[in-house]
PDB file of C-alpha atoms in Angstrom:
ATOM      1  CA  UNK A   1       1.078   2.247  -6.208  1.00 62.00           C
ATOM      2  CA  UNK A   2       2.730  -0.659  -3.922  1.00 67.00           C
ATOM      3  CA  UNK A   3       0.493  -3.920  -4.324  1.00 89.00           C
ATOM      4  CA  UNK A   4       0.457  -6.862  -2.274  1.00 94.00           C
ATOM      5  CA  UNK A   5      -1.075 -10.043  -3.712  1.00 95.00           C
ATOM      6  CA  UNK A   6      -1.930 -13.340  -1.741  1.00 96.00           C
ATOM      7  CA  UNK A   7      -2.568 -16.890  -2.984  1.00 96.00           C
ATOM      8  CA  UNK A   8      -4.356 -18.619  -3.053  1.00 97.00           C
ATOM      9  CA  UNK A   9      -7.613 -16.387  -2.886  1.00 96.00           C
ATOM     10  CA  UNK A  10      -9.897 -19.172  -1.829  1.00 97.00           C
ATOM     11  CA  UNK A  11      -8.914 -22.553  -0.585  1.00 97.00           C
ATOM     12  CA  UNK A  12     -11.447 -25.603   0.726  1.00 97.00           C
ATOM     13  CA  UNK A  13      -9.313 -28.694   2.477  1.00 96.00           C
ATOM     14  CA  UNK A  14     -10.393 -31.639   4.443  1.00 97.00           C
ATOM     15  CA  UNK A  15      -9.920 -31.520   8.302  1.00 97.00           C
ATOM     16  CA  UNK A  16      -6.384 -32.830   9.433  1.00 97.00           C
ATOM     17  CA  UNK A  17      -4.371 -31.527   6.100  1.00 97.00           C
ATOM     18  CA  UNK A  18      -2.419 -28.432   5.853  1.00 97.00           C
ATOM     19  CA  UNK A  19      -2.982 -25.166   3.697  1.00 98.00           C
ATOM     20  CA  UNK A  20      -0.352 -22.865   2.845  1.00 98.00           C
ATOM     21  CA  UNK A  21      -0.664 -19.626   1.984  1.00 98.00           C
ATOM     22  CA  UNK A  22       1.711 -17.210   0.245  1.00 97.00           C
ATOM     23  CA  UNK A  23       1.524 -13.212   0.609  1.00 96.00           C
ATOM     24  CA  UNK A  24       3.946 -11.074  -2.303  1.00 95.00           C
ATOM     25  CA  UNK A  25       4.713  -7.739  -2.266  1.00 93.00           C
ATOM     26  CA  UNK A  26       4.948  -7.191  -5.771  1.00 91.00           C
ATOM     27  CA  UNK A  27       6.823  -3.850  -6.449  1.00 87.00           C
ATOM     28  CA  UNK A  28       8.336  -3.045  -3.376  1.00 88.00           C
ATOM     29  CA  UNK A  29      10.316  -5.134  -0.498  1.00 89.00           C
ATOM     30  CA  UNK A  30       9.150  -6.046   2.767  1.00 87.00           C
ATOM     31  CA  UNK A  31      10.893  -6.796   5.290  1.00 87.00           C
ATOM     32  CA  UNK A  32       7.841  -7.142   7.329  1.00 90.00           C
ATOM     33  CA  UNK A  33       4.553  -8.091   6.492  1.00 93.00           C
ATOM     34  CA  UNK A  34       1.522  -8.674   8.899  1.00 94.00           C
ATOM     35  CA  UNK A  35      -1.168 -11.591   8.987  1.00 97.00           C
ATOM     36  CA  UNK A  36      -4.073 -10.847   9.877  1.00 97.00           C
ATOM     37  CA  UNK A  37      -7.006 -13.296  10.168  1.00 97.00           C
ATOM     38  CA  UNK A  38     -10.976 -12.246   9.865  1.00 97.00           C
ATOM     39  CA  UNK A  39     -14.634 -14.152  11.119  1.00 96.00           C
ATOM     40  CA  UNK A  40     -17.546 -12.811   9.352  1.00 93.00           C
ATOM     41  CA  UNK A  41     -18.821 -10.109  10.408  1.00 90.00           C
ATOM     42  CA  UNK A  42     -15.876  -9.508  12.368  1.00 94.00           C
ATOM     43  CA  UNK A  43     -13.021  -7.037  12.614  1.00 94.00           C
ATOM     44  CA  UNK A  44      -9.140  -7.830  11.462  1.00 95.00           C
ATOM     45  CA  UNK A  45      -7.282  -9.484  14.352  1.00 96.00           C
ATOM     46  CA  UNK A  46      -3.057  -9.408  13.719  1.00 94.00           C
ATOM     47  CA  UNK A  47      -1.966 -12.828  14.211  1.00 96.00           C
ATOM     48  CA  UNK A  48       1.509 -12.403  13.385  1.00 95.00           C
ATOM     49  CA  UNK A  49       4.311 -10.048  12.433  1.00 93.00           C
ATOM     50  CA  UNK A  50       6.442 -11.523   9.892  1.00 92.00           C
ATOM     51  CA  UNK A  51      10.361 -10.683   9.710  1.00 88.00           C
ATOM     52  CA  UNK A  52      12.554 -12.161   6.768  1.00 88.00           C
ATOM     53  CA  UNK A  53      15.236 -13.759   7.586  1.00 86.00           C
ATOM     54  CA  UNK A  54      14.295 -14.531  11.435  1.00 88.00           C
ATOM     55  CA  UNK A  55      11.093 -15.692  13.506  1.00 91.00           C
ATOM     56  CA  UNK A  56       7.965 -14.263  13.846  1.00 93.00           C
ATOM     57  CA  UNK A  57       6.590 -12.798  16.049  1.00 93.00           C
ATOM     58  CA  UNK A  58       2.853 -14.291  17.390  1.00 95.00           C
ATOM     59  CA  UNK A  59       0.330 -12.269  19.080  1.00 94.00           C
ATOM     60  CA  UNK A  60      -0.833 -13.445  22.584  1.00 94.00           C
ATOM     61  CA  UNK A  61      -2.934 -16.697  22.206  1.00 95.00           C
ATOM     62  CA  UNK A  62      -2.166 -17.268  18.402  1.00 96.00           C
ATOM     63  CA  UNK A  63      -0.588 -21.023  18.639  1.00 95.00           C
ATOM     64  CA  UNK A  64       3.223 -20.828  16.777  1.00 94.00           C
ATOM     65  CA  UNK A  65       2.791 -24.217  16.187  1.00 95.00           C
ATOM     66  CA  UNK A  66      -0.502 -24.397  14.512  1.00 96.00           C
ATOM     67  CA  UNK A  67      -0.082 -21.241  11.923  1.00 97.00           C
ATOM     68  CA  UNK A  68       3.822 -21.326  10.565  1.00 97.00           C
ATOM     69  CA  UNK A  69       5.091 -18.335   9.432  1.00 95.00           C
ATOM     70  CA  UNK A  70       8.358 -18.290   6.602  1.00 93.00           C
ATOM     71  CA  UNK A  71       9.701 -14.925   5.597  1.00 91.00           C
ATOM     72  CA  UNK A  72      12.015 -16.661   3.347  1.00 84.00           C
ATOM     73  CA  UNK A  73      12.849 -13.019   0.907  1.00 91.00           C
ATOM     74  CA  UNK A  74      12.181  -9.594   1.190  1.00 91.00           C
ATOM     75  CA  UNK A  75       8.891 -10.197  -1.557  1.00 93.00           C
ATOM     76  CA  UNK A  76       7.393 -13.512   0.183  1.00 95.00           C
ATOM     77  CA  UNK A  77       5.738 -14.436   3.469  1.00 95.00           C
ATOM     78  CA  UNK A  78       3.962 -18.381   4.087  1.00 96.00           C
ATOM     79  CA  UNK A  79       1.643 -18.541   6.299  1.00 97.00           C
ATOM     80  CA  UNK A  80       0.654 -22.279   6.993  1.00 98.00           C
ATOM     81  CA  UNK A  81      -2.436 -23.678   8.819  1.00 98.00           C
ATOM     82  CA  UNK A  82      -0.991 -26.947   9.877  1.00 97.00           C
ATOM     83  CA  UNK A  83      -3.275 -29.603  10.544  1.00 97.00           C
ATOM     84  CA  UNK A  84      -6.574 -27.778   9.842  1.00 97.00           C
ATOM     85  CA  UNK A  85      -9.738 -28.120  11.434  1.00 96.00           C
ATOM     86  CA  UNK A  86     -13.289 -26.495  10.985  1.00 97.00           C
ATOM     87  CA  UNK A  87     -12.726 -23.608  13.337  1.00 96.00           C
ATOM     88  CA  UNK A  88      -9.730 -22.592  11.527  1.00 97.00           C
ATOM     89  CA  UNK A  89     -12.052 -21.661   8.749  1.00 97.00           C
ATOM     90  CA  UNK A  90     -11.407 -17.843   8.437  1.00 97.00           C
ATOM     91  CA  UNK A  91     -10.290 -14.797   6.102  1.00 97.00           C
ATOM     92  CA  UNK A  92      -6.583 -14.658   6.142  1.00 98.00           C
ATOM     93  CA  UNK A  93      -5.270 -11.347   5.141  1.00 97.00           C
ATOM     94  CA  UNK A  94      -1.677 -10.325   4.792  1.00 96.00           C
ATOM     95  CA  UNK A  95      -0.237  -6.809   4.693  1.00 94.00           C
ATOM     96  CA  UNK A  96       2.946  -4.881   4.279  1.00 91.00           C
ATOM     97  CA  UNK A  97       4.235  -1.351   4.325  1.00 81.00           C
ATOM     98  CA  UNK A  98       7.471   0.920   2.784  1.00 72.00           C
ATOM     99  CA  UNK A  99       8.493   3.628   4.584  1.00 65.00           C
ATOM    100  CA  UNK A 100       5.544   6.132   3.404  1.00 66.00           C
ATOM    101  CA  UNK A 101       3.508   5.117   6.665  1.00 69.00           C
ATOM    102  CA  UNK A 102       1.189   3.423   4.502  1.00 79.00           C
ATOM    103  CA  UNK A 103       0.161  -0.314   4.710  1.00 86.00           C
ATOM    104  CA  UNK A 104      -0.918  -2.536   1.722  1.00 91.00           C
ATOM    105  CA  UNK A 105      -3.559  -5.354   2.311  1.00 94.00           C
ATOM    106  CA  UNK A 106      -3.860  -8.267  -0.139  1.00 95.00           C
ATOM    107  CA  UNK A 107      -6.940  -9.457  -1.246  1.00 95.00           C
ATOM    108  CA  UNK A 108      -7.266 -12.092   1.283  1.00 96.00           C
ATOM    109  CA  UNK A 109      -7.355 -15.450   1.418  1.00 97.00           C
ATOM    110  CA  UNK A 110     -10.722 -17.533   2.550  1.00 97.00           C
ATOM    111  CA  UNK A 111      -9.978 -20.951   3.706  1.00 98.00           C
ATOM    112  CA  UNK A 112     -12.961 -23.270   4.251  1.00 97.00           C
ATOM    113  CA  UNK A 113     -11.759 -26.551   6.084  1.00 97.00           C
ATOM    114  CA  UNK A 114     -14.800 -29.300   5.839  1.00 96.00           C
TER     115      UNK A 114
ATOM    116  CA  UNK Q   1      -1.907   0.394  21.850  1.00 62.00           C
ATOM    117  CA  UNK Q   2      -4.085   3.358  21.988  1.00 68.00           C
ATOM    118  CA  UNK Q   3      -8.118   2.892  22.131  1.00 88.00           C
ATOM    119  CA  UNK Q   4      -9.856   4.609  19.263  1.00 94.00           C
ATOM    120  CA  UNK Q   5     -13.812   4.921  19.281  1.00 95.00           C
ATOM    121  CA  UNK Q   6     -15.925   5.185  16.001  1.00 97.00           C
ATOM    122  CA  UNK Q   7     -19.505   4.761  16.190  1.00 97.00           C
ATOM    123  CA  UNK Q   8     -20.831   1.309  14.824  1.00 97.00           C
ATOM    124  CA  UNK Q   9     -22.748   2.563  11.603  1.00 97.00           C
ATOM    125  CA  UNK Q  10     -24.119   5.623   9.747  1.00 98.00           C
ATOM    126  CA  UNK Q  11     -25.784   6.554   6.621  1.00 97.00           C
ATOM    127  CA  UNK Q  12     -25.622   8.661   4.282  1.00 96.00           C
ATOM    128  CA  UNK Q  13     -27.043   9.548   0.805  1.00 96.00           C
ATOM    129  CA  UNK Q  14     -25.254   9.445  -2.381  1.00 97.00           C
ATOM    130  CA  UNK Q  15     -23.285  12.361  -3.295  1.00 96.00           C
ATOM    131  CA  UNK Q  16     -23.360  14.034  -0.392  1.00 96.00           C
ATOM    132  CA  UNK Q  17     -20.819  15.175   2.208  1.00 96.00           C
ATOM    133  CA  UNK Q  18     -19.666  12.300   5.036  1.00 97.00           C
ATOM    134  CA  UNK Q  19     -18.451  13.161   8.128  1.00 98.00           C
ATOM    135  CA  UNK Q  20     -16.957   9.654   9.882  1.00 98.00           C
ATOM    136  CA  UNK Q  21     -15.760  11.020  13.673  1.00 98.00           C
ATOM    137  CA  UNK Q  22     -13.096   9.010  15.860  1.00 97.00           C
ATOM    138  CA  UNK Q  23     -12.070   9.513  19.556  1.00 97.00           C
ATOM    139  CA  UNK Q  24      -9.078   8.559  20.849  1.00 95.00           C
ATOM    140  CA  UNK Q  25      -8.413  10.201  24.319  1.00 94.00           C
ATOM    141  CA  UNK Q  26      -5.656   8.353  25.186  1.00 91.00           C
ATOM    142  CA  UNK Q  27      -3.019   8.990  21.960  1.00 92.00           C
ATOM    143  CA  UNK Q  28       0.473   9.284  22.553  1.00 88.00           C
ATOM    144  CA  UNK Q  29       2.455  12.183  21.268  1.00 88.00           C
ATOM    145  CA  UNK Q  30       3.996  10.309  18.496  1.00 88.00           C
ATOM    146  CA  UNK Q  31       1.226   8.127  17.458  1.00 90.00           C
ATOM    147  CA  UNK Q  32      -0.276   8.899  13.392  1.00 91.00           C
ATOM    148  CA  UNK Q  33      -3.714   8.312  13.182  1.00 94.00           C
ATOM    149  CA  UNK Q  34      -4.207   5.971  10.030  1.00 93.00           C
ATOM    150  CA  UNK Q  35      -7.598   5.430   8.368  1.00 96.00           C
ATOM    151  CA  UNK Q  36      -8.603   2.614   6.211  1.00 96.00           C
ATOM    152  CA  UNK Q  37     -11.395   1.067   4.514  1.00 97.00           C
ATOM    153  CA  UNK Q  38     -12.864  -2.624   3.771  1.00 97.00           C
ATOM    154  CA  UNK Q  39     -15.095  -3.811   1.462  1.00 94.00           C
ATOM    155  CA  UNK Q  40     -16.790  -6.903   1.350  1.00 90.00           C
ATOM    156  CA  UNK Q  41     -14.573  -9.955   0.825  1.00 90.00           C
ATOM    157  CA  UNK Q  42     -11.337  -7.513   0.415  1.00 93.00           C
ATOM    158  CA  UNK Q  43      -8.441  -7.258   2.263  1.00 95.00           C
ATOM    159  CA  UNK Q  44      -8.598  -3.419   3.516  1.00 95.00           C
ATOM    160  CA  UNK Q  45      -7.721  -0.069   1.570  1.00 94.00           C
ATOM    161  CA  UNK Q  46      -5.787   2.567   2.767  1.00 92.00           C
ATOM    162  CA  UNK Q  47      -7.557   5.993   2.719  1.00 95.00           C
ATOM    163  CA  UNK Q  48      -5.578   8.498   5.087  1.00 94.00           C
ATOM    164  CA  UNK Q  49      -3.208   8.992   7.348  1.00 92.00           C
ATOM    165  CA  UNK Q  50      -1.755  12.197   9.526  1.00 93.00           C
ATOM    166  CA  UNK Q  51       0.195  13.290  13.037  1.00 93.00           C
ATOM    167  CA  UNK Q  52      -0.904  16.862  13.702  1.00 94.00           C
ATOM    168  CA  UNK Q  53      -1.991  18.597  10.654  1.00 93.00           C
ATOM    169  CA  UNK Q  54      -4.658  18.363   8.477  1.00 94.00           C
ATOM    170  CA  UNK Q  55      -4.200  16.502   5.391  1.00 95.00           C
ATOM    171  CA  UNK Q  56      -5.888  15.815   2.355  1.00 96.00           C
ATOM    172  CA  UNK Q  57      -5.953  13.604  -0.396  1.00 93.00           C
ATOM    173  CA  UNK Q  58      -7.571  12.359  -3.879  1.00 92.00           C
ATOM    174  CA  UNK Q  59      -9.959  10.121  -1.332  1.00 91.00           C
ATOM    175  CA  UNK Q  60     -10.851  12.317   1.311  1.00 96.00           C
ATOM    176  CA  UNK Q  61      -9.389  14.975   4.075  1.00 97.00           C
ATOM    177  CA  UNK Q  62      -8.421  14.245   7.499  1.00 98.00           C
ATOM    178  CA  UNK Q  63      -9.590  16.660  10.257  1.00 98.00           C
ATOM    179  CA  UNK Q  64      -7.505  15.996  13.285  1.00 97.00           C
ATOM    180  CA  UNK Q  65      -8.759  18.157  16.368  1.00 97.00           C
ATOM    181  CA  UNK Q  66      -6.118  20.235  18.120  1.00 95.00           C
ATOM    182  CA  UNK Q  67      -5.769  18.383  21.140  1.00 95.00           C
ATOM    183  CA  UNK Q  68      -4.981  15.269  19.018  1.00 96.00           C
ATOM    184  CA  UNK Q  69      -8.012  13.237  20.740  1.00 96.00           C
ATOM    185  CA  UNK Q  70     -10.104  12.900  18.448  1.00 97.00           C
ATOM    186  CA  UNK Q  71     -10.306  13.569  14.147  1.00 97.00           C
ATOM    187  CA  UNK Q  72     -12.618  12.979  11.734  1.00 98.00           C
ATOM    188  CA  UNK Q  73     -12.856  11.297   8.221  1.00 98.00           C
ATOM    189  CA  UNK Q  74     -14.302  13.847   5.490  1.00 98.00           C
ATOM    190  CA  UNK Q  75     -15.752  11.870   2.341  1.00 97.00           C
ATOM    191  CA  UNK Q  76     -16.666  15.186   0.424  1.00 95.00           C
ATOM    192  CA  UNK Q  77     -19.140  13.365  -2.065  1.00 96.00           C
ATOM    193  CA  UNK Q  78     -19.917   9.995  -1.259  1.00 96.00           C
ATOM    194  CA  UNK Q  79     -20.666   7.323  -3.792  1.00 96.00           C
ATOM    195  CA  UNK Q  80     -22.379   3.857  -3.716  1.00 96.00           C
ATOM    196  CA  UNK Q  81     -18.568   2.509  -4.066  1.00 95.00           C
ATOM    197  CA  UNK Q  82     -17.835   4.290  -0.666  1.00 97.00           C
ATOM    198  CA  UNK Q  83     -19.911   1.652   1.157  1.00 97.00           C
ATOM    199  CA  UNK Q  84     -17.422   0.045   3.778  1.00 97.00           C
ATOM    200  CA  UNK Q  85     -16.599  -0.314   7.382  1.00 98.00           C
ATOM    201  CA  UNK Q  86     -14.247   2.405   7.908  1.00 98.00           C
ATOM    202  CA  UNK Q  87     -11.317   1.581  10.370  1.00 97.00           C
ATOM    203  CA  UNK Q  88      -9.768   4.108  12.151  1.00 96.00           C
ATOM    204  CA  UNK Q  89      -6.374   3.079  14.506  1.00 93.00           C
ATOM    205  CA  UNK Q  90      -3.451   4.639  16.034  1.00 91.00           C
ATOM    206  CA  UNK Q  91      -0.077   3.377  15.618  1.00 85.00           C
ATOM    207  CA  UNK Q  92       3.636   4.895  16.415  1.00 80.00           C
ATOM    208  CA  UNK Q  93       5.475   5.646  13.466  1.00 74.00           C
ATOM    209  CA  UNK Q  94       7.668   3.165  11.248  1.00 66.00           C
ATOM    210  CA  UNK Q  95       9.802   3.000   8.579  1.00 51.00           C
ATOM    211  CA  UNK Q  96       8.682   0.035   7.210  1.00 50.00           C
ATOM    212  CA  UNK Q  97       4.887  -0.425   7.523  1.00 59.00           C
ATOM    213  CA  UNK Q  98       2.920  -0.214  10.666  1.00 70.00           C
ATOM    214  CA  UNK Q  99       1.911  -3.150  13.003  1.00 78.00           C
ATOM    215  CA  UNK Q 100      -2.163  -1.862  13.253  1.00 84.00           C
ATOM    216  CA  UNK Q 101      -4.732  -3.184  15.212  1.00 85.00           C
ATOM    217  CA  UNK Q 102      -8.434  -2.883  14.121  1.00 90.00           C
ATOM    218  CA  UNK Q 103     -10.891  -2.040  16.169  1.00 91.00           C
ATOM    219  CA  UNK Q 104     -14.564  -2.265  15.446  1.00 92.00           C
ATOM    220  CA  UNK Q 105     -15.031   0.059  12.759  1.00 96.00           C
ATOM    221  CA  UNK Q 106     -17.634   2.298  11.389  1.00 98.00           C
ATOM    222  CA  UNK Q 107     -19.755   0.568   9.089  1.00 97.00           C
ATOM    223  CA  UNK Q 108     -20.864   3.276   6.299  1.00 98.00           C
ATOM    224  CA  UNK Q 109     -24.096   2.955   3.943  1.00 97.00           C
ATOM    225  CA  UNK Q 110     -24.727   5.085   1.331  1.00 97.00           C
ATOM    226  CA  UNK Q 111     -28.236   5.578   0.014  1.00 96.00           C
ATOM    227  CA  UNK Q 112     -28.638   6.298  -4.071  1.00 95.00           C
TER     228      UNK Q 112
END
């Protein structure tokens, strides 16, 4: 079946640097994957919908500015936590669908920012 | 989007039948009801998904009541690996992957 792999899986960066994080669909194209992001004992909330080859598009009160989105080809989405603080510290997830209906999660990616 | 409504936990014992319910009162003629599945520290699985009919897979069947407002998620022998918070969301159809939003979830335990 369709797989979609993220990396890194678990990332730990000082406050004030940036992480970036890549999401792959590996057998199929996308051309648009989703990024969610997950507190503990939380549900997913979509940040983002990725769309190669133009912007993204945010969710109400996700900051543009703060998580960069590239959808540079139809296998690869970036999702970048610019200048990275505590409270960004999260489960980032990344999905994408083809045309069956279904959606395919990666494995998630846990940044800790000290 | 449409609301869905799942109650926050059950239980159930190994091997036996699971019946996870979802309302959602207010779906739209055209919206599939899609089911998936997280474990812990995983990104989320799909398990289901339908429109009208009743539909069944290698993971489980889909029970979708007539009126469309409400279905149900039928694990037909549950295992210890079944253990998850089961998501259950509306979305209108897509060629290309649906844009989902999670709700709470149902979060299953299974007894051995």
């Amino acid at each position: 079946g369709a797989v979609v792999s993220q990396h890194p899986s678990r990332v730990i960066c000082k406050s004030g640097t940036s992480v970036k994080i890549e999401c792959r669909s590996l057998d199929f194209q996308a051309t648009t994957m989703f990024w969610y992001r997950q507190f503990p004992k939380q549900s997913l909330m979509l940040m983002a919908t990725s769309n190669e080859g133009s912007k993204a598009t945010y969710e109400q009160g996700v900051e543009k500015d703060k998580f960069l989105i590239n959808h540079a080809s139809l296998t690869l989405s970036t999702l970048t936590v610019t200048s990275a603080h505590p409270e960004d510290s999260s489960f980032y997830i990344c999905s994408a669908g083809e045309n069956t209906g279904e959606l395919f999660f990666g494995e998630g990616s846990r940044l800790t920012v000290l | 989007d449409a609301k869905t409504t799942q109650p926050n936990s059950m239980e159930s014992n190994e091997e036996e039948p699971v019946h996870l319910p979802c309302n959602h009162s207010t779906i739209s003629g055209t919206d599939y009801i899609h089911w998936y599945r997280q474990l812990p520290s995983q990104g989320p699985e799909y398990v289901i998904h339908g429109l009208t009919s009743n539909v069944n897979n290698r993971m489980a069947s889909l029970a979708i009541a007539e009126d469309r407002k409400s279905s149900t998620l039928i694990l037909h022998r549950a295992t210890l690996r079944d253990a998850a918070v089961y998501y259950c969301i509306l979305s209108p159809p897509r060629t290309s992957g649906s844009r989902l939003t999670f709700g709470e979830g149902t979060q299953l335990t299974v007894n051995p």
